[in-house]
Structures are given as structure tokens and as C-alpha cells.
PDB file of C-alpha atoms in Angstrom:
ATOM      1  CA  ILE S  10      27.472   1.095  68.248  1.00 60.00           C
ATOM      2  CA  THR S  11      29.292  -1.771  66.743  1.00 66.00           C
ATOM      3  CA  VAL S  12      29.104  -5.504  66.880  1.00 62.00           C
ATOM      4  CA  ASP S  13      31.710  -7.934  68.078  1.00 54.00           C
ATOM      5  CA  THR S  14      31.967 -10.392  65.354  1.00 58.00           C
ATOM      6  CA  LEU S  15      34.635 -12.542  67.414  1.00 56.00           C
ATOM      7  CA  ASN S  16      32.083 -14.353  69.248  1.00 59.00           C
ATOM      8  CA  GLU S  17      29.155 -16.138  68.056  1.00 65.00           C
ATOM      9  CA  LEU S  18      26.843 -14.156  69.868  1.00 66.00           C
ATOM     10  CA  ASN S  19      27.698 -11.336  68.314  1.00 78.00           C
ATOM     11  CA  GLN S  20      27.061  -8.802  70.989  1.00 86.00           C
ATOM     12  CA  ASN S  21      27.121  -5.073  70.892  1.00 88.00           C
ATOM     13  CA  TYR S  22      29.866  -2.588  71.809  1.00 87.00           C
ATOM     14  CA  ILE S  23      28.863   0.613  72.849  1.00 89.00           C
ATOM     15  CA  ILE S  24      31.802   3.215  72.214  1.00 88.00           C
ATOM     16  CA  TRP S  25      31.892   7.000  73.010  1.00 87.00           C
ATOM     17  CA  GLN S  26      34.357   9.863  72.840  1.00 86.00           C
ATOM     18  CA  LYS S  27      35.677  10.831  76.211  1.00 88.00           C
ATOM     19  CA  PRO S  28      35.574  14.218  76.760  1.00 88.00           C
ATOM     20  CA  VAL S  29      38.548  15.684  78.651  1.00 89.00           C
ATOM     21  CA  THR S  30      37.643  16.717  82.204  1.00 90.00           C
ATOM     22  CA  ASN S  31      38.174  16.197  85.556  1.00 90.00           C
ATOM     23  CA  LEU S  32      34.259  16.468  86.413  1.00 92.00           C
ATOM     24  CA  ILE S  33      33.595  12.914  85.559  1.00 92.00           C
ATOM     25  CA  ASN S  34      33.820   9.824  87.564  1.00 93.00           C
ATOM     26  CA  LYS S  35      31.857   7.198  85.661  1.00 93.00           C
ATOM     27  CA  PHE S  36      29.949   6.686  82.457  1.00 93.00           C
ATOM     28  CA  ILE S  37      26.743   4.581  82.893  1.00 94.00           C
ATOM     29  CA  VAL S  38      25.197   2.538  79.864  1.00 94.00           C
ATOM     30  CA  TYR S  39      21.637   2.218  79.962  1.00 93.00           C
ATOM     31  CA  ARG S  40      19.782  -0.132  77.666  1.00 93.00           C
ATOM     32  CA  GLU S  41      15.616   0.082  76.528  1.00 91.00           C
ATOM     33  CA  ASP S  42      13.578  -2.490  78.370  1.00 82.00           C
ATOM     34  CA  THR S  43      13.581  -5.514  75.779  1.00 75.00           C
ATOM     35  CA  LEU S  44       9.667  -6.057  76.852  1.00 76.00           C
ATOM     36  CA  ALA S  45       7.418  -4.279  74.111  1.00 64.00           C
ATOM     37  CA  SER S  46       5.442  -3.155  77.090  1.00 69.00           C
ATOM     38  CA  ASN S  47       8.087  -1.372  78.389  1.00 75.00           C
ATOM     39  CA  SER S  48       9.089   0.562  75.431  1.00 78.00           C
ATOM     40  CA  GLY S  49      11.005   4.056  76.100  1.00 82.00           C
ATOM     41  CA  ILE S  50      12.075   2.652  79.529  1.00 88.00           C
ATOM     42  CA  PHE S  51      16.022   2.370  79.844  1.00 91.00           C
ATOM     43  CA  TYR S  52      17.853   0.369  82.610  1.00 92.00           C
ATOM     44  CA  GLU S  53      21.389   0.633  83.700  1.00 94.00           C
ATOM     45  CA  ILE S  54      23.280  -2.291  82.260  1.00 94.00           C
ATOM     46  CA  GLY S  55      26.990  -1.319  83.168  1.00 94.00           C
ATOM     47  CA  ARG S  56      29.533   1.347  84.285  1.00 94.00           C
ATOM     48  CA  VAL S  57      33.155   2.244  82.961  1.00 94.00           C
ATOM     49  CA  ASP S  58      35.352   4.533  85.156  1.00 93.00           C
ATOM     50  CA  TYR S  59      36.409   7.502  83.755  1.00 92.00           C
ATOM     51  CA  VAL S  60      40.251   6.883  84.223  1.00 89.00           C
ATOM     52  CA  SER S  61      39.844   3.495  82.364  1.00 80.00           C
ATOM     53  CA  ASP S  62      41.637   3.607  79.045  1.00 73.00           C
ATOM     54  CA  LEU S  63      38.765   2.442  77.294  1.00 82.00           C
ATOM     55  CA  SER S  64      35.708   4.481  76.225  1.00 89.00           C
ATOM     56  CA  ALA S  65      33.530   1.316  75.513  1.00 91.00           C
ATOM     57  CA  PHE S  66      31.254  -1.312  77.085  1.00 92.00           C
ATOM     58  CA  LEU S  67      30.468  -4.623  75.763  1.00 91.00           C
ATOM     59  CA  ASP S  68      26.667  -5.507  76.334  1.00 92.00           C
ATOM     60  CA  THR S  69      27.253  -9.236  77.221  1.00 91.00           C
ATOM     61  CA  THR S  70      23.326  -9.679  77.417  1.00 89.00           C
ATOM     62  CA  SER S  71      22.727  -8.414  73.849  1.00 89.00           C
ATOM     63  CA  TYR S  72      22.476 -10.692  70.940  1.00 86.00           C
ATOM     64  CA  ALA S  73      22.809  -8.655  67.575  1.00 82.00           C
ATOM     65  CA  LYS S  74      21.980 -11.871  65.435  1.00 82.00           C
ATOM     66  CA  ARG S  75      18.367 -11.467  66.709  1.00 85.00           C
ATOM     67  CA  ARG S  76      17.494  -7.961  67.072  1.00 87.00           C
ATOM     68  CA  SER S  77      18.642  -4.286  67.102  1.00 88.00           C
ATOM     69  CA  TYR S  78      18.493  -2.386  70.636  1.00 91.00           C
ATOM     70  CA  ARG S  79      18.643   1.089  71.863  1.00 92.00           C
ATOM     71  CA  TYR S  80      21.310   2.726  74.210  1.00 92.00           C
ATOM     72  CA  LYS S  81      21.760   5.974  76.186  1.00 92.00           C
ATOM     73  CA  LEU S  82      24.921   7.014  77.948  1.00 92.00           C
ATOM     74  CA  GLY S  83      24.936   9.145  81.254  1.00 92.00           C
ATOM     75  CA  VAL S  84      27.842  10.108  83.519  1.00 93.00           C
ATOM     76  CA  LEU S  85      28.007   9.827  87.310  1.00 92.00           C
ATOM     77  CA  ASP S  86      29.903  13.045  88.007  1.00 93.00           C
ATOM     78  CA  THR S  87      32.707  13.637  91.061  1.00 92.00           C
ATOM     79  CA  CYS S  88      29.877  15.092  93.292  1.00 92.00           C
ATOM     80  CA  ASN S  89      27.884  11.813  92.667  1.00 90.00           C
ATOM     81  CA  GLY S  90      25.216  13.611  90.508  1.00 91.00           C
ATOM     82  CA  TYR S  91      23.904  11.962  87.794  1.00 89.00           C
ATOM     83  CA  THR S  92      23.142  13.263  84.048  1.00 88.00           C
ATOM     84  CA  ILE S  93      21.550  10.873  81.484  1.00 79.00           C
ATOM     85  CA  SER S  94      21.922  11.751  77.952  1.00 76.00           C
ATOM     86  CA  SER S  95      18.719  12.369  75.953  1.00 67.00           C
ATOM     87  CA  ALA S  96      20.432  11.036  72.782  1.00 80.00           C
ATOM     88  CA  VAL S  97      19.368   7.556  71.966  1.00 87.00           C
ATOM     89  CA  GLN S  98      21.570   5.565  69.938  1.00 85.00           C
ATOM     90  CA  ARG S  99      19.851   2.089  68.452  1.00 87.00           C
ATOM     91  CA  SER S 100      21.909  -0.512  66.898  1.00 85.00           C
ATOM     92  CA  MET S 101      21.268  -2.055  63.468  1.00 86.00           C
ATOM     93  CA  HIS S 102      19.921  -5.331  62.847  1.00 88.00           C
ATOM     94  CA  LEU S 103      20.808  -7.005  59.294  1.00 91.00           C
ATOM     95  CA  GLN S 104      18.858  -9.836  57.878  1.00 92.00           C
ATOM     96  CA  ASN S 105      19.893 -11.806  54.935  1.00 92.00           C
ATOM     97  CA  VAL S 106      17.440 -14.037  53.563  1.00 92.00           C
ATOM     98  CA  PRO S 107      17.189 -15.962  50.253  1.00 92.00           C
ATOM     99  CA  GLY S 108      15.630 -14.065  47.462  1.00 89.00           C
ATOM    100  CA  ASN S 109      13.232 -15.321  44.423  1.00 90.00           C
ATOM    101  CA  ASN S 110      15.905 -17.360  42.990  1.00 90.00           C
ATOM    102  CA  ILE S 111      18.579 -19.657  44.517  1.00 89.00           C
ATOM    103  CA  LEU S 112      21.322 -17.250  43.585  1.00 92.00           C
ATOM    104  CA  GLN S 113      19.809 -14.147  44.973  1.00 92.00           C
ATOM    105  CA  ARG S 114      20.083 -12.597  48.576  1.00 94.00           C
ATOM    106  CA  TYR S 115      17.374 -10.243  49.889  1.00 96.00           C
ATOM    107  CA  LEU S 116      19.006  -8.066  52.582  1.00 96.00           C
ATOM    108  CA  HIS S 117      17.020  -6.015  54.935  1.00 95.00           C
ATOM    109  CA  TRP S 118      17.745  -3.587  58.086  1.00 94.00           C
ATOM    110  CA  ASN S 119      16.431  -0.834  60.678  1.00 90.00           C
ATOM    111  CA  SER S 120      17.436   2.578  60.081  1.00 87.00           C
ATOM    112  CA  TYR S 121      20.460   3.540  62.734  1.00 83.00           C
ATOM    113  CA  GLU S 122      19.441   5.881  64.914  1.00 83.00           C
ATOM    114  CA  GLY S 123      21.349   8.489  67.027  1.00 80.00           C
ATOM    115  CA  GLN S 124      23.332  10.398  64.382  1.00 74.00           C
ATOM    116  CA  PRO S 125      22.820  14.197  64.527  1.00 63.00           C
ATOM    117  CA  GLN S 126      24.630  14.876  61.650  1.00 70.00           C
ATOM    118  CA  GLY S 127      22.473  12.762  59.562  1.00 80.00           C
ATOM    119  CA  ILE S 128      23.216   9.676  57.401  1.00 85.00           C
ATOM    120  CA  THR S 129      23.513  10.216  53.734  1.00 90.00           C
ATOM    121  CA  GLN S 130      23.839   6.533  52.577  1.00 92.00           C
ATOM    122  CA  TYR S 131      24.129   3.054  53.558  1.00 94.00           C
ATOM    123  CA  LEU S 132      27.109   1.127  52.389  1.00 95.00           C
ATOM    124  CA  ILE S 133      26.596  -2.785  51.575  1.00 96.00           C
ATOM    125  CA  TYR S 134      29.638  -4.934  51.864  1.00 95.00           C
ATOM    126  CA  ARG S 135      29.633  -8.910  51.023  1.00 94.00           C
ATOM    127  CA  GLU S 136      32.439 -11.320  52.413  1.00 92.00           C
ATOM    128  CA  ASN S 137      35.141 -11.825  49.780  1.00 89.00           C
ATOM    129  CA  TYR S 138      36.878 -15.130  50.459  1.00 86.00           C
ATOM    130  CA  SER S 139      40.088 -14.015  48.299  1.00 84.00           C
ATOM    131  CA  LEU S 140      40.461 -10.850  50.299  1.00 85.00           C
ATOM    132  CA  ALA S 141      39.859 -12.670  53.630  1.00 85.00           C
ATOM    133  CA  GLY S 142      37.456  -9.975  54.722  1.00 89.00           C
ATOM    134  CA  TYR S 143      34.398  -7.534  53.200  1.00 92.00           C
ATOM    135  CA  GLU S 144      34.438  -5.782  50.102  1.00 94.00           C
ATOM    136  CA  LEU S 145      32.199  -2.910  49.360  1.00 96.00           C
ATOM    137  CA  ILE S 146      29.635  -3.872  46.507  1.00 96.00           C
ATOM    138  CA  ASP S 147      26.972  -1.210  46.394  1.00 97.00           C
ATOM    139  CA  SER S 148      25.370   1.545  48.208  1.00 96.00           C
ATOM    140  CA  VAL S 149      21.558   3.001  48.536  1.00 96.00           C
ATOM    141  CA  PRO S 150      20.294   6.105  49.970  1.00 94.00           C
ATOM    142  CA  ALA S 151      19.751   6.709  53.548  1.00 90.00           C
ATOM    143  CA  THR S 152      15.911   6.293  52.938  1.00 91.00           C
ATOM    144  CA  GLN S 153      16.292   2.817  51.637  1.00 94.00           C
ATOM    145  CA  THR S 154      16.807  -0.257  54.289  1.00 94.00           C
ATOM    146  CA  TRP S 155      16.852  -2.918  51.641  1.00 96.00           C
ATOM    147  CA  TYR S 156      19.263  -4.453  49.159  1.00 97.00           C
ATOM    148  CA  ILE S 157      18.698  -7.286  46.784  1.00 96.00           C
ATOM    149  CA  ASP S 158      22.086  -8.895  45.633  1.00 95.00           C
ATOM    150  CA  ASN S 159      21.699 -10.459  42.209  1.00 93.00           C
ATOM    151  CA  ASP S 160      25.645 -11.042  41.625  1.00 90.00           C
ATOM    152  CA  LEU S 161      25.931 -14.367  42.893  1.00 90.00           C
ATOM    153  CA  THR S 162      27.350 -16.834  40.623  1.00 88.00           C
ATOM    154  CA  ASN S 163      27.165 -20.228  42.522  1.00 87.00           C
ATOM    155  CA  LEU S 164      25.729 -21.821  45.401  1.00 88.00           C
ATOM    156  CA  ASN S 165      29.016 -21.213  47.633  1.00 84.00           C
ATOM    157  CA  ASP S 166      28.306 -17.447  46.743  1.00 83.00           C
ATOM    158  CA  THR S 167      25.121 -17.870  48.931  1.00 83.00           C
ATOM    159  CA  LEU S 168      26.736 -18.790  52.260  1.00 86.00           C
ATOM    160  CA  ARG S 169      28.810 -15.733  52.062  1.00 88.00           C
ATOM    161  CA  LYS S 170      28.210 -12.940  54.969  1.00 90.00           C
ATOM    162  CA  TYR S 171      27.305  -9.352  54.518  1.00 93.00           C
ATOM    163  CA  SER S 172      27.662  -6.242  56.481  1.00 91.00           C
ATOM    164  CA  VAL S 173      25.859  -2.692  56.290  1.00 92.00           C
ATOM    165  CA  ALA S 174      27.647   0.667  57.390  1.00 90.00           C
ATOM    166  CA  TYR S 175      26.294   4.296  56.984  1.00 88.00           C
ATOM    167  CA  GLU S 176      27.892   7.494  55.696  1.00 88.00           C
ATOM    168  CA  LEU S 177      27.537  10.190  57.416  1.00 84.00           C
ATOM    169  CA  ALA S 178      26.640  13.885  55.796  1.00 80.00           C
ATOM    170  CA  ALA S 179      29.469  15.562  57.913  1.00 70.00           C
ATOM    171  CA  GLY S 180      32.547  14.537  59.730  1.00 57.00           C
ATOM    172  CA  CYS S 181      32.407  12.948  63.233  1.00 51.00           C
TER     173      CYS S 181
END
């Protein structure tokens, strides 16, 4: 799961590896109900034809700036049979708030869910104006879901954006 940062809503993209087969008709994307009372209940939010060049779906009802979401992927085979994946993927939600002093930022995120290979560490990126992008500033073990950035030198630095990625124990 990744986030579309080109629009203000920061909507989630669900991306998967498409198997080579002639038995799949469509991929079906499911998202967990957003009501706490319906936790664990997934409903269909979209379909993607197998013959499509894309193996991705944009969840236009998500708002990644506000919260994380849990997804499942299913398939509709060429005989109209359904199979729902049991693997749940949960997006990460990053919070960036002021720290104890004006030149400090406190980052907190939820653990990514759904990587069977295991996550070894989280990589912390900060916006770098001179690079017109993000630069890696640090990493933390996979058991830690927070980071304090004490390396800001002026008030403009507090306006910089952050991103957190993860590193897998083994390749995809």
C-alpha cells in the first residue's frame, strides 16, 4: 500500500503483483469497515480487470492524512468463483507534531501490517528543499514506531514534511 501524494487527500494506492495465469477474471479490493463496532468486517470497494495493464487500485474514499486502513485482495476466477486472500495489509499513518522545544518534531506511526517476510527497520525521511525531495535522516528498529527529530536549525525547518518506509528482512 502506498499513498498518492500528488493530491491533497493523500489517498491510498493498493498495489499487488499480478500472477501469470488465464484463470483470473478480476481482482477485488476489500477494505475493513471504518466503524469500530464493525472491526474485522471487510467490504468490497472496487474491482480491476485482470487484462488491465495495472495491478493497482486507488481507494478514492481513503484519507491517509487522517488514519490508516486495512485491506484484503480477492479474485474472481473465470468460472465466477470468489477467493478472498486471508492476508491483511494495513497502511501506515504518520503523525508529525511539535516536540518539547520549538525546533523539535515528534513522529509517531502505526506498525505496517501484512509483510510475511518481516520488517527489520523503519527508515525516516525528511523533506530536503535543496534536493527537491526527501533524504534519509535515520532509521529505527522495527519494534519502535516513534522518532524525535532534534536536528532542525531554524523555524522554516519545522515546516518540512516527513515520510517513513520499512526495510524487509528478505527481498520481495
